[in-house]
Coordinates of C-alpha atoms in Angstrom, one line a residue:
M881 CA 115.6 99.5 80.7
K882 CA 113.3 102.5 81.4
S883 CA 110.7 100.4 83.1
I884 CA 111.2 99.3 87.1
R885 CA 108.9 97.1 86.3
G886 CA 110.3 95.5 82.5
L887 CA 113.8 95.7 83.8
L888 CA 112.9 93.4 86.8
L889 CA 110.5 90.7 84.7
W890 CA 113.2 90.4 82.2
G891 CA 116.4 90.6 84.7
T892 CA 114.6 88.0 86.5
F893 CA 113.3 85.7 83.5
I894 CA 117.1 86.3 82.5
T895 CA 118.6 85.8 86.0
L896 CA 116.1 82.6 86.7
I897 CA 117.2 81.2 82.9
V898 CA 121.1 81.8 83.8
V899 CA 121.0 80.2 87.4
L900 CA 118.6 77.6 87.5
G901 CA 119.8 76.5 83.4
G902 CA 123.4 76.2 85.2
A903 CA 122.0 74.1 88.3
G904 CA 119.9 72.1 86.0
W905 CA 122.3 71.1 83.9
L906 CA 124.9 70.5 86.9
G907 CA 122.2 67.9 88.2
F908 CA 121.5 66.2 84.9
K909 CA 125.0 66.2 84.4
S910 CA 125.8 64.3 87.9
G911 CA 122.6 61.7 87.4
R912 CA 123.6 60.9 83.9
D913 CA 127.5 60.2 85.3
E914 CA 125.5 58.2 88.2
A915 CA 123.4 56.2 86.0
E916 CA 126.1 55.2 83.7
E917 CA 128.2 53.8 86.1
L918 CA 125.8 52.1 87.6
F919 CA 124.6 50.6 84.1
D920 CA 128.4 50.2 83.1
A921 CA 128.9 48.0 85.9
R922 CA 125.5 45.9 84.7
L923 CA 126.6 45.6 81.5
A924 CA 130.1 44.4 82.7
T925 CA 128.7 41.7 84.3
S926 CA 125.8 40.9 82.1
A927 CA 128.9 40.3 79.5
R928 CA 130.8 37.9 82.1
V929 CA 127.2 35.9 82.4
L930 CA 127.0 36.0 79.2
D931 CA 130.2 34.3 78.4
I932 CA 130.0 31.5 80.9
L933 CA 126.6 30.0 80.1
V934 CA 126.9 30.1 76.5
A935 CA 130.5 30.6 75.6
Q936 CA 132.2 28.1 78.1
Q937 CA 128.6 25.7 78.9
V938 CA 129.5 23.1 76.6
E939 CA 133.2 22.6 77.3
I940 CA 132.2 22.8 81.4
A941 CA 128.6 21.5 81.8
T942 CA 129.9 18.4 83.7
V943 CA 131.5 19.6 86.0
D944 CA 131.0 18.7 90.2
D945 CA 132.0 22.4 90.9
P946 CA 130.1 25.5 90.5
I947 CA 131.5 27.8 88.4
V948 CA 132.6 31.5 89.5
I949 CA 132.9 34.1 87.6
D950 CA 135.8 36.2 89.3
I951 CA 135.9 40.2 89.5
P952 CA 140.0 41.5 88.4
A953 CA 141.7 41.9 91.3
P954 CA 142.0 45.9 90.9
L955 CA 138.5 46.6 91.4
K956 CA 138.0 44.4 94.7
D957 CA 140.4 46.9 96.3
P958 CA 139.4 48.6 98.9
F959 CA 141.4 52.0 98.4
A960 CA 139.5 52.2 94.4
D961 CA 137.8 55.0 93.4
P962 CA 134.6 53.6 93.5
D963 CA 133.6 56.7 90.7
E964 CA 135.9 55.4 88.0
S965 CA 135.4 53.3 85.0
T966 CA 138.0 51.1 84.4
P967 CA 139.0 48.3 81.1
L968 CA 138.4 45.7 83.5
G969 CA 135.1 46.9 84.1
H970 CA 134.0 49.1 87.5
Y971 CA 133.8 48.9 91.1
Y972 CA 130.4 48.9 90.9
E973 CA 130.3 44.8 90.0
T974 CA 131.6 43.9 94.0
S975 CA 127.7 45.4 94.5
I976 CA 126.2 42.8 92.2
A977 CA 125.6 39.1 92.3
F978 CA 123.9 36.4 91.1
Q979 CA 123.4 32.2 91.1
V980 CA 122.7 29.4 88.7
W981 CA 121.0 26.3 90.1
N982 CA 120.2 23.3 88.2
G983 CA 117.0 21.8 89.4
G984 CA 113.0 22.8 88.8
E985 CA 110.9 23.4 91.4
S986 CA 110.6 19.4 91.9
A987 CA 114.4 19.0 93.1
I988 CA 115.1 18.2 96.4
R989 CA 118.6 19.4 96.5
P990 CA 118.9 22.0 93.4
K991 CA 122.8 21.7 92.5
L992 CA 124.6 24.7 92.3
M993 CA 125.8 25.9 88.9
A994 CA 127.2 29.2 88.1
R995 CA 128.0 32.1 90.7
S996 CA 129.5 35.5 90.8
A997 CA 132.7 35.7 93.0
S998 CA 130.5 38.4 94.8
A999 CA 127.8 35.6 95.5
P1000 CA 127.7 32.9 98.2
I1001 CA 127.6 29.1 97.9
E1002 CA 124.6 29.1 99.6
P1003 CA 121.4 30.2 97.9
F1004 CA 120.7 34.0 98.5
A1005 CA 116.9 33.3 99.1
P1006 CA 114.5 30.9 99.1
L1007 CA 114.6 29.5 95.4
Q1008 CA 111.4 30.9 95.0
P1009 CA 110.2 33.2 92.0
G1010 CA 109.9 36.8 92.9
W1011 CA 111.5 39.8 94.8
S1012 CA 113.0 39.9 98.4
D1013 CA 115.8 41.2 101.0
R1014 CA 118.4 39.3 102.1
T1015 CA 120.8 40.0 104.9
L1016 CA 124.1 38.6 104.4
D1017 CA 127.2 39.8 105.8
G1018 CA 126.0 42.5 107.4
R1019 CA 124.9 43.9 104.2
I1020 CA 121.5 44.2 103.0
W1021 CA 120.8 42.5 99.0
R1022 CA 117.9 42.9 97.3
V1023 CA 117.2 39.2 95.2
F1024 CA 114.9 38.4 92.3
V1025 CA 114.5 35.3 91.8
L1026 CA 114.0 33.3 88.4
A1027 CA 112.3 30.0 87.5
T1028 CA 113.6 28.9 83.9
G1029 CA 112.7 25.3 83.1
H1030 CA 115.1 23.1 85.5
S1031 CA 117.4 25.7 86.5
W1032 CA 116.8 28.7 89.0
V1033 CA 118.4 32.1 88.5
A1034 CA 119.4 34.7 91.5
V1035 CA 120.6 38.1 91.0
A1036 CA 121.1 40.5 93.9
E1037 CA 121.9 43.9 94.1
R1038 CA 124.0 44.9 97.3
D1039 CA 121.3 48.1 99.1
D1040 CA 124.5 50.5 99.8
A1041 CA 124.9 50.4 96.0
R1042 CA 121.6 51.8 95.1
S1043 CA 121.6 54.1 98.5
E1044 CA 125.0 55.6 97.1
L1045 CA 122.9 56.2 93.5
T1046 CA 119.9 57.7 95.3
Q1047 CA 121.5 60.1 97.8
K1048 CA 124.0 61.5 95.0
L1049 CA 121.0 62.2 92.4
A1050 CA 118.9 63.7 95.5
F1051 CA 122.3 65.3 96.2
A1052 CA 122.0 66.3 92.2
A1053 CA 118.3 67.7 92.7
T1054 CA 119.1 69.5 95.8
T1055 CA 122.4 71.4 95.0
P1056 CA 120.8 73.8 92.7
L1057 CA 118.0 75.2 95.6
L1058 CA 120.8 75.5 98.1
V1059 CA 123.5 76.8 96.2
G1060 CA 121.5 78.7 93.4
G1061 CA 118.7 80.0 95.9
P1062 CA 121.5 82.5 97.1
V1063 CA 123.0 83.0 94.2
L1064 CA 119.4 84.3 92.9
L1065 CA 118.3 86.1 95.9
A1066 CA 121.6 88.3 95.6
L1067 CA 121.7 89.0 91.9
L1068 CA 117.8 90.0 92.1
S1069 CA 118.8 92.2 95.3
L1070 CA 121.3 93.6 93.2
L1071 CA 118.8 94.0 90.5
I1072 CA 116.2 95.2 92.6
R1073 CA 118.5 97.6 93.9
Y1074 CA 119.4 98.9 90.6
G1075 CA 115.7 99.5 89.6
L1076 CA 115.0 101.0 92.5
A1077 CA 117.8 103.5 93.2
P1078 CA 115.8 106.4 91.5
L1079 CA 113.4 106.0 94.1
S1080 CA 116.4 106.7 96.4
E1081 CA 117.7 109.4 94.4
L1082 CA 114.6 111.2 94.4
A1083 CA 114.0 110.3 98.1
R1084 CA 117.9 111.5 98.9
R1085 CA 117.4 115.2 96.8
L1086 CA 113.8 115.8 98.6
E1087 CA 115.6 115.3 102.1
T1088 CA 118.6 117.3 101.5
R1089 CA 116.6 119.8 99.8
K1090 CA 116.0 123.5 101.4
P1091 CA 113.0 124.5 102.3
D1092 CA 113.0 127.6 99.8
A1093 CA 114.5 125.8 97.3
L1094 CA 111.6 125.6 94.8
L1095 CA 113.6 124.7 91.3
P1096 CA 111.6 121.6 89.3
L1097 CA 113.5 118.0 90.8
Q1098 CA 116.0 116.3 88.3
L1099 CA 117.2 112.8 88.3
E1100 CA 120.3 111.2 86.3
R1101 CA 117.4 108.1 85.7
A1102 CA 114.4 108.5 85.3
P1103 CA 112.0 105.4 85.1
D1104 CA 108.5 105.5 83.9
E1105 CA 107.4 104.9 86.7
V1106 CA 109.1 107.7 88.3
I1107 CA 108.7 110.2 85.6
P1108 CA 104.9 110.7 86.7
V1109 CA 105.9 111.2 90.2
V1110 CA 108.5 113.4 89.6
A1111 CA 106.3 115.6 87.2
A1112 CA 103.8 115.7 90.2
L1113 CA 106.5 117.4 92.7
N1114 CA 107.5 120.0 90.0
G1115 CA 104.0 120.8 89.5
L1116 CA 103.5 121.0 93.2
L1117 CA 106.7 122.7 93.5
G1118 CA 105.7 125.4 90.4
R1119 CA 102.3 126.1 91.9
T1120 CA 104.2 126.6 95.1
R1121 CA 106.3 128.7 93.5
E1122 CA 103.4 130.4 91.9
A1123 CA 101.7 130.9 95.7
F1124 CA 104.7 132.2 97.2
E1125 CA 105.4 134.9 94.3
R1126 CA 102.0 135.7 94.3
E1127 CA 101.6 136.4 98.5
R1128 CA 105.0 138.1 97.9
R1129 CA 103.2 140.5 94.6
F1130 CA 100.1 140.9 97.2
I1131 CA 102.6 142.3 99.8
D1132 CA 104.7 144.7 97.8
A1133 CA 101.4 145.9 96.1
A1134 CA 99.6 146.2 99.4
A1135 CA 102.3 147.9 100.9
H1136 CA 102.9 150.1 98.0
E1137 CA 99.1 150.7 97.5
L1138 CA 98.7 151.3 101.4
R1139 CA 101.3 153.9 102.0
T1140 CA 99.9 156.7 100.0
P1141 CA 96.4 156.4 102.0
L1142 CA 97.8 156.0 105.4
A1143 CA 100.0 159.0 105.1
A1144 CA 97.2 161.2 104.0
L1145 CA 95.3 159.5 107.0
K1146 CA 98.2 160.5 109.2
I1147 CA 98.3 164.2 107.8
H1148 CA 94.3 164.5 108.4
A1149 CA 94.4 162.8 112.2
Q1150 CA 97.2 165.3 112.8
N1151 CA 95.5 168.1 111.4
A1152 CA 92.2 167.4 113.3
A1153 CA 95.1 166.8 117.0
A1154 CA 96.5 170.1 115.7
A1155 CA 92.9 172.1 114.9
H1156 CA 92.2 175.2 116.9
D1157 CA 88.3 175.2 116.4
E1158 CA 85.6 172.8 115.9
Q1159 CA 85.2 173.5 112.9
S1160 CA 88.6 172.6 111.7
R1161 CA 88.6 169.7 113.8
R1162 CA 85.5 168.0 112.3
N1163 CA 86.4 169.0 108.5
S1164 CA 89.6 167.0 109.4
M1165 CA 88.1 164.4 110.9
A1166 CA 85.5 164.4 107.6
R1167 CA 88.5 163.7 105.4
M1168 CA 90.2 161.3 107.7
L1169 CA 86.6 159.2 107.2
D1170 CA 86.8 159.3 103.6
G1171 CA 90.1 158.0 103.5
L1172 CA 89.0 155.6 105.7
D1173 CA 86.6 154.7 103.1
R1174 CA 88.6 154.7 100.7
T1175 CA 91.6 152.4 102.4
T1176 CA 89.2 149.8 103.3
H1177 CA 87.3 149.5 99.8
L1178 CA 91.4 149.2 98.8
A1179 CA 91.7 146.5 101.0
S1180 CA 88.7 144.6 100.0
Q1181 CA 89.3 144.6 96.6
M1182 CA 92.6 143.5 97.4
L1183 CA 91.9 140.7 99.2
A1184 CA 88.9 140.5 96.6
Y1185 CA 92.0 140.1 94.2
S1186 CA 94.0 137.7 95.9
R1187 CA 91.5 134.9 96.4
I1188 CA 90.2 135.1 92.9
T1189 CA 93.7 135.0 91.6
G1190 CA 94.8 132.1 94.3
P1191 CA 94.5 128.3 93.1
A1192 CA 91.7 127.4 95.7
A1193 CA 89.3 129.9 93.4
K1194 CA 87.6 127.3 91.0
P1195 CA 84.1 128.4 91.1
A1196 CA 81.5 126.0 92.0
E1197 CA 79.6 125.2 89.4
Q1198 CA 76.1 125.8 91.0
Q1199 CA 73.1 126.1 88.6
L1200 CA 71.7 129.5 89.2
S1201 CA 69.9 132.4 87.3
L1202 CA 72.0 135.4 86.3
R1203 CA 69.3 137.6 86.1
T1204 CA 68.5 136.9 89.8
I1205 CA 72.7 137.6 90.9
V1206 CA 72.7 140.6 89.0
G1207 CA 69.4 142.2 90.6
E1208 CA 70.6 141.3 93.8
A1209 CA 73.5 142.9 93.2
L1210 CA 72.0 145.9 91.9
D1211 CA 69.4 146.0 95.0
Q1212 CA 72.8 146.2 96.9
M1213 CA 74.5 149.3 94.8
R1214 CA 71.3 151.4 95.5
H1215 CA 72.2 153.3 98.3
A1216 CA 75.5 153.7 97.1
A1217 CA 74.4 155.4 94.1
S1218 CA 71.7 157.3 95.6
T1219 CA 74.0 159.0 97.6
K1220 CA 75.6 160.3 94.0
E1221 CA 71.9 161.3 92.5
Q1222 CA 72.7 158.4 90.2
Q1223 CA 69.7 156.2 88.8
I1224 CA 70.9 152.3 87.9
V1225 CA 68.6 150.8 84.8
F1226 CA 68.7 147.5 84.6
D1227 CA 67.3 146.0 81.4
G1228 CA 66.3 142.0 82.1
G1229 CA 66.3 141.1 78.6
E1230 CA 63.7 138.4 76.8
P1231 CA 60.6 138.0 79.1
G1232 CA 60.7 134.2 80.4
D1233 CA 64.3 133.6 79.9
G1234 CA 66.1 132.8 83.9
Y1235 CA 69.3 133.3 81.7
A1236 CA 70.5 130.0 83.5
L1237 CA 74.3 129.6 84.1
L1238 CA 76.6 127.1 85.7
G1239 CA 79.3 129.5 88.3
D1240 CA 79.6 130.5 91.6
P1241 CA 76.9 133.1 92.4
A1242 CA 79.7 134.4 95.0
Q1243 CA 82.1 135.8 92.7
L1244 CA 79.4 136.5 90.0
A1245 CA 78.0 138.8 92.2
S1246 CA 81.1 140.4 92.7
L1247 CA 81.6 141.3 89.1
V1248 CA 78.0 142.8 89.0
R1249 CA 78.9 145.1 91.9
N1250 CA 82.9 146.0 90.7
L1251 CA 81.1 147.1 86.7
I1252 CA 78.3 149.0 88.8
D1253 CA 80.6 150.4 91.2
N1254 CA 82.8 151.2 88.8
A1255 CA 80.6 152.4 86.3
S1256 CA 79.2 154.7 89.3
Q1257 CA 82.6 156.4 90.1
Y1258 CA 83.3 157.4 86.5
S1259 CA 79.7 158.6 85.6
P1260 CA 78.7 161.9 87.1
P1261 CA 75.9 163.1 89.6
G1262 CA 72.7 162.1 88.6
S1263 CA 73.7 160.2 85.1
P1264 CA 71.8 156.9 85.0
V1265 CA 74.2 153.4 85.0
R1266 CA 72.3 151.0 82.4
A1267 CA 73.0 147.1 82.9
R1268 CA 71.6 144.9 80.6
L1269 CA 71.2 141.3 79.7
S1270 CA 70.7 139.9 76.3
R1271 CA 71.2 136.3 74.3
G1272 CA 73.6 135.9 71.7
L1273 CA 73.3 134.1 68.1
D1274 CA 74.8 131.1 69.2
R1275 CA 72.8 131.2 72.5
S1276 CA 75.3 133.1 74.8
I1277 CA 74.7 135.2 77.7
H1278 CA 75.8 139.1 77.7
F1279 CA 75.9 140.7 80.0
E1280 CA 76.6 144.8 79.6
V1281 CA 77.3 147.3 81.7
I1282 CA 77.2 151.6 80.5
D1283 CA 77.8 154.4 82.3
S1284 CA 77.9 158.4 81.4
G1285 CA 81.6 159.5 82.1
P1286 CA 84.4 160.6 79.8
G1287 CA 85.5 157.1 78.3
I1288 CA 88.6 155.0 78.0
P1289 CA 91.0 156.0 75.3
P1290 CA 91.1 152.5 72.7
E1291 CA 95.2 152.8 73.8
L1292 CA 94.1 151.9 77.2
R1293 CA 91.6 149.6 77.1
E1294 CA 93.7 146.7 77.3
R1295 CA 95.5 147.9 79.9
V1296 CA 92.9 149.0 82.5
F1297 CA 92.5 145.2 83.0
E1298 CA 95.9 145.1 84.8
S1299 CA 95.9 145.0 88.7
Y1300 CA 96.3 148.6 89.7
F1301 CA 96.2 150.5 87.0
R1302 CA 94.5 153.7 86.7
I1303 CA 94.3 155.7 83.8
P1304 CA 96.6 159.0 84.2
G1305 CA 94.5 161.9 85.6
S1306 CA 91.6 160.0 85.8
A1307 CA 88.8 162.1 88.8
G1308 CA 87.8 158.6 90.0
S1309 CA 89.1 157.0 93.4
G1310 CA 89.3 153.8 92.5
S1311 CA 92.2 150.7 93.3
G1312 CA 92.7 150.0 89.8
L1313 CA 91.8 146.3 91.0
G1314 CA 88.0 145.6 89.9
L1315 CA 88.2 145.8 86.2
A1316 CA 90.7 143.0 86.9
I1317 CA 88.4 141.3 89.3
V1318 CA 85.5 141.0 86.7
R1319 CA 88.0 139.5 84.0
E1320 CA 89.3 137.1 86.3
I1321 CA 86.0 135.6 87.5
A1322 CA 84.8 136.0 83.5
H1323 CA 88.0 133.8 82.7
R1324 CA 86.7 131.4 85.3
H1325 CA 83.7 131.0 83.9
G1326 CA 84.4 130.8 80.6
G1327 CA 83.5 134.0 80.1
R1328 CA 84.9 137.4 78.2
V1329 CA 85.2 140.8 79.1
G1330 CA 86.0 143.6 76.5
I1331 CA 85.7 147.4 76.4
D1332 CA 84.0 149.1 73.8
S1333 CA 81.9 153.3 73.3
P1334 CA 78.3 152.5 73.7
E1335 CA 76.2 153.5 70.6
Q1336 CA 75.5 157.3 71.9
G1337 CA 79.3 157.7 72.1
V1338 CA 79.3 159.0 75.2
G1339 CA 80.9 157.0 78.0
T1340 CA 82.1 153.2 78.5
R1341 CA 80.1 150.0 77.7
V1342 CA 81.7 147.0 79.6
H1343 CA 80.3 143.7 78.1
V1344 CA 81.2 140.1 79.4
I1345 CA 80.0 137.4 77.4
F1346 CA 79.6 133.8 79.0
D1347 CA 79.6 131.2 75.8
A1348 CA 76.9 128.9 75.6
A1349 CA 78.7 125.6 76.9
G1350 CA 78.3 127.3 80.5
A1351 CA 74.7 128.8 79.7
Q1352 CA 71.9 126.4 80.1
S1353 CA 69.0 128.1 78.1
G1354 CA 65.6 127.4 79.6
A1355 CA 66.8 124.8 82.5
L1356 CA 65.8 127.1 84.7
K1357 CA 62.1 128.1 86.3
P1358 CA 60.9 131.6 84.1
E1359 CA 61.4 134.6 85.9
A1360 CA 58.5 137.2 85.9
E1361 CA 60.2 140.6 85.7
P1362 CA 60.1 144.0 83.8
A1363 CA 62.3 144.3 81.1
D1364 CA 63.3 147.6 82.2
K1365 CA 63.4 148.4 85.5
P1366 CA 65.0 151.3 87.2
L1367 CA 66.8 150.9 91.4

C-alpha cells in the first residue's frame, strides 16, 4: 500500500469486518443456542399437554383427582446441566407450568382437571383472563390465564428463566464490544504505527543528520503522502547546498581577485612611505587612490553579481518604462564619460512609445550601467558610445550599446559572459563581471543577450532583447523625448 490514507482506510475496513464479523457470529451463535433451549423446553411441554388433553382425555376424563403431567427425574436433578438438552426433555421444563380448570366464569368452585408437576394445586392467579405476576414459594411467575368455554387454562413461566435468557443475550451482545474493542484498538494501533513508520523514519534521519550533510534524503518506504515532503526537503537541501557552494565560490573568487589589487595597494603605500621627495609621494598616493577605486569597483561588482545570482534575486514585477530607466542610468554615467572626453548618444526609439516592461527597475538600471561602463572602458578617449531602443517585428524590445573599441573575437564572444573572465591582453581595467551581471539580469527578466560587430565593423555591439510576453506595448503614458539625445 503506497498511501497512508489508503492503508488506514482499507486496513480499518478489513479489521472491522474481521473483528466485528467474528464478534457478531459469536453473539448470534450464543443467542441462538439460548433461544433454542427455551423453545425446546416449550416444545416438550406442549407435547406433554397435547398427549394428556387429547390422547388420554377419553379414558381419564371422569377421574376426581387432577391429571399431573410429571417431569422425568433427571430433569429435576439440581446438579444437572441447565444448558444441555436430553432425550427426556430440557431443564427449562421445571420453569414452565400450566393448570387446566373445569368450570366457566359462572362456576362457584372450578375443579382442577390437569396440571404440570411444577404447578401448584391452587390457582396460579385469580381465574380472570389476562396477564399477571405472582409469587410462589419465593419465586416470581409470569402468568397468563385463558378462558375457553367451560374451562380455564393458566400457563406460567418462572421469572428466573426469563432473566437468565435476557442476561445471556445481553452478555452475548456486549461481549463483542468488551472483547472486540481492545482487540480492535490494538490492531488499529499496530496498523497506524506501520502506516506512519515512514514519518518516524524521516524524523529520525533528520534528527541524526549532521549540520553539513546536505545530500538528498532517501527513505526505505515512501508512501504517496510522504513523497512531496521528502521532495520538498530535498529541494530545500539542494538550494541550501547551492547557496553554500555559491558563497564558497564567492569567497574563493573574492580572495583570488582582491589579492592582486591589494598587493598593488601595499606596494604603493610602501613607496609612499619610503619616498624621498614630495613629488614621489604624491605619485605613489595617486596610484594608490586609483587602485582603491578599482578595488572598490571590483568589490561592488562582486557583491552585485552575488546578489543577482542568489535565490532571493527574483525581480519585482513592476510595470515601468524602459526608456525612463535607460535615460536615468545614462544621466548617472555622464561624469564618468566626460572624464575620458567621451560622448554618450541615446537613440530613444519610436516617438510616443514608452517601451513598457515588467521588471525590477534597480536591476535593469544596473544592466544599463554595466553595458555603458564596459563600452566606455574599451572605447578610446573622445569616441562616442551609442545606446539605442527599438521594437522588433514581434513587438519585442531591443536595447543596444555600441562602442568604438577593439572588438571581441567571435570565438570569445560566449566566454566573455563567464564570471571573472577577461580577454587576454585587453587594455581595460574591468573585473570580468560586467557582462556576467548583464546576462543574469536579462535572463531573470525573460530576455537574452548577444554580441556581434556593429554595421560599420568597428567596435562591439551588445544587444539585449526582451520578449513581447514581458513587454506591454502602449501600456504606459507616451513620453515626448527627442529621438537622438546626446549626453
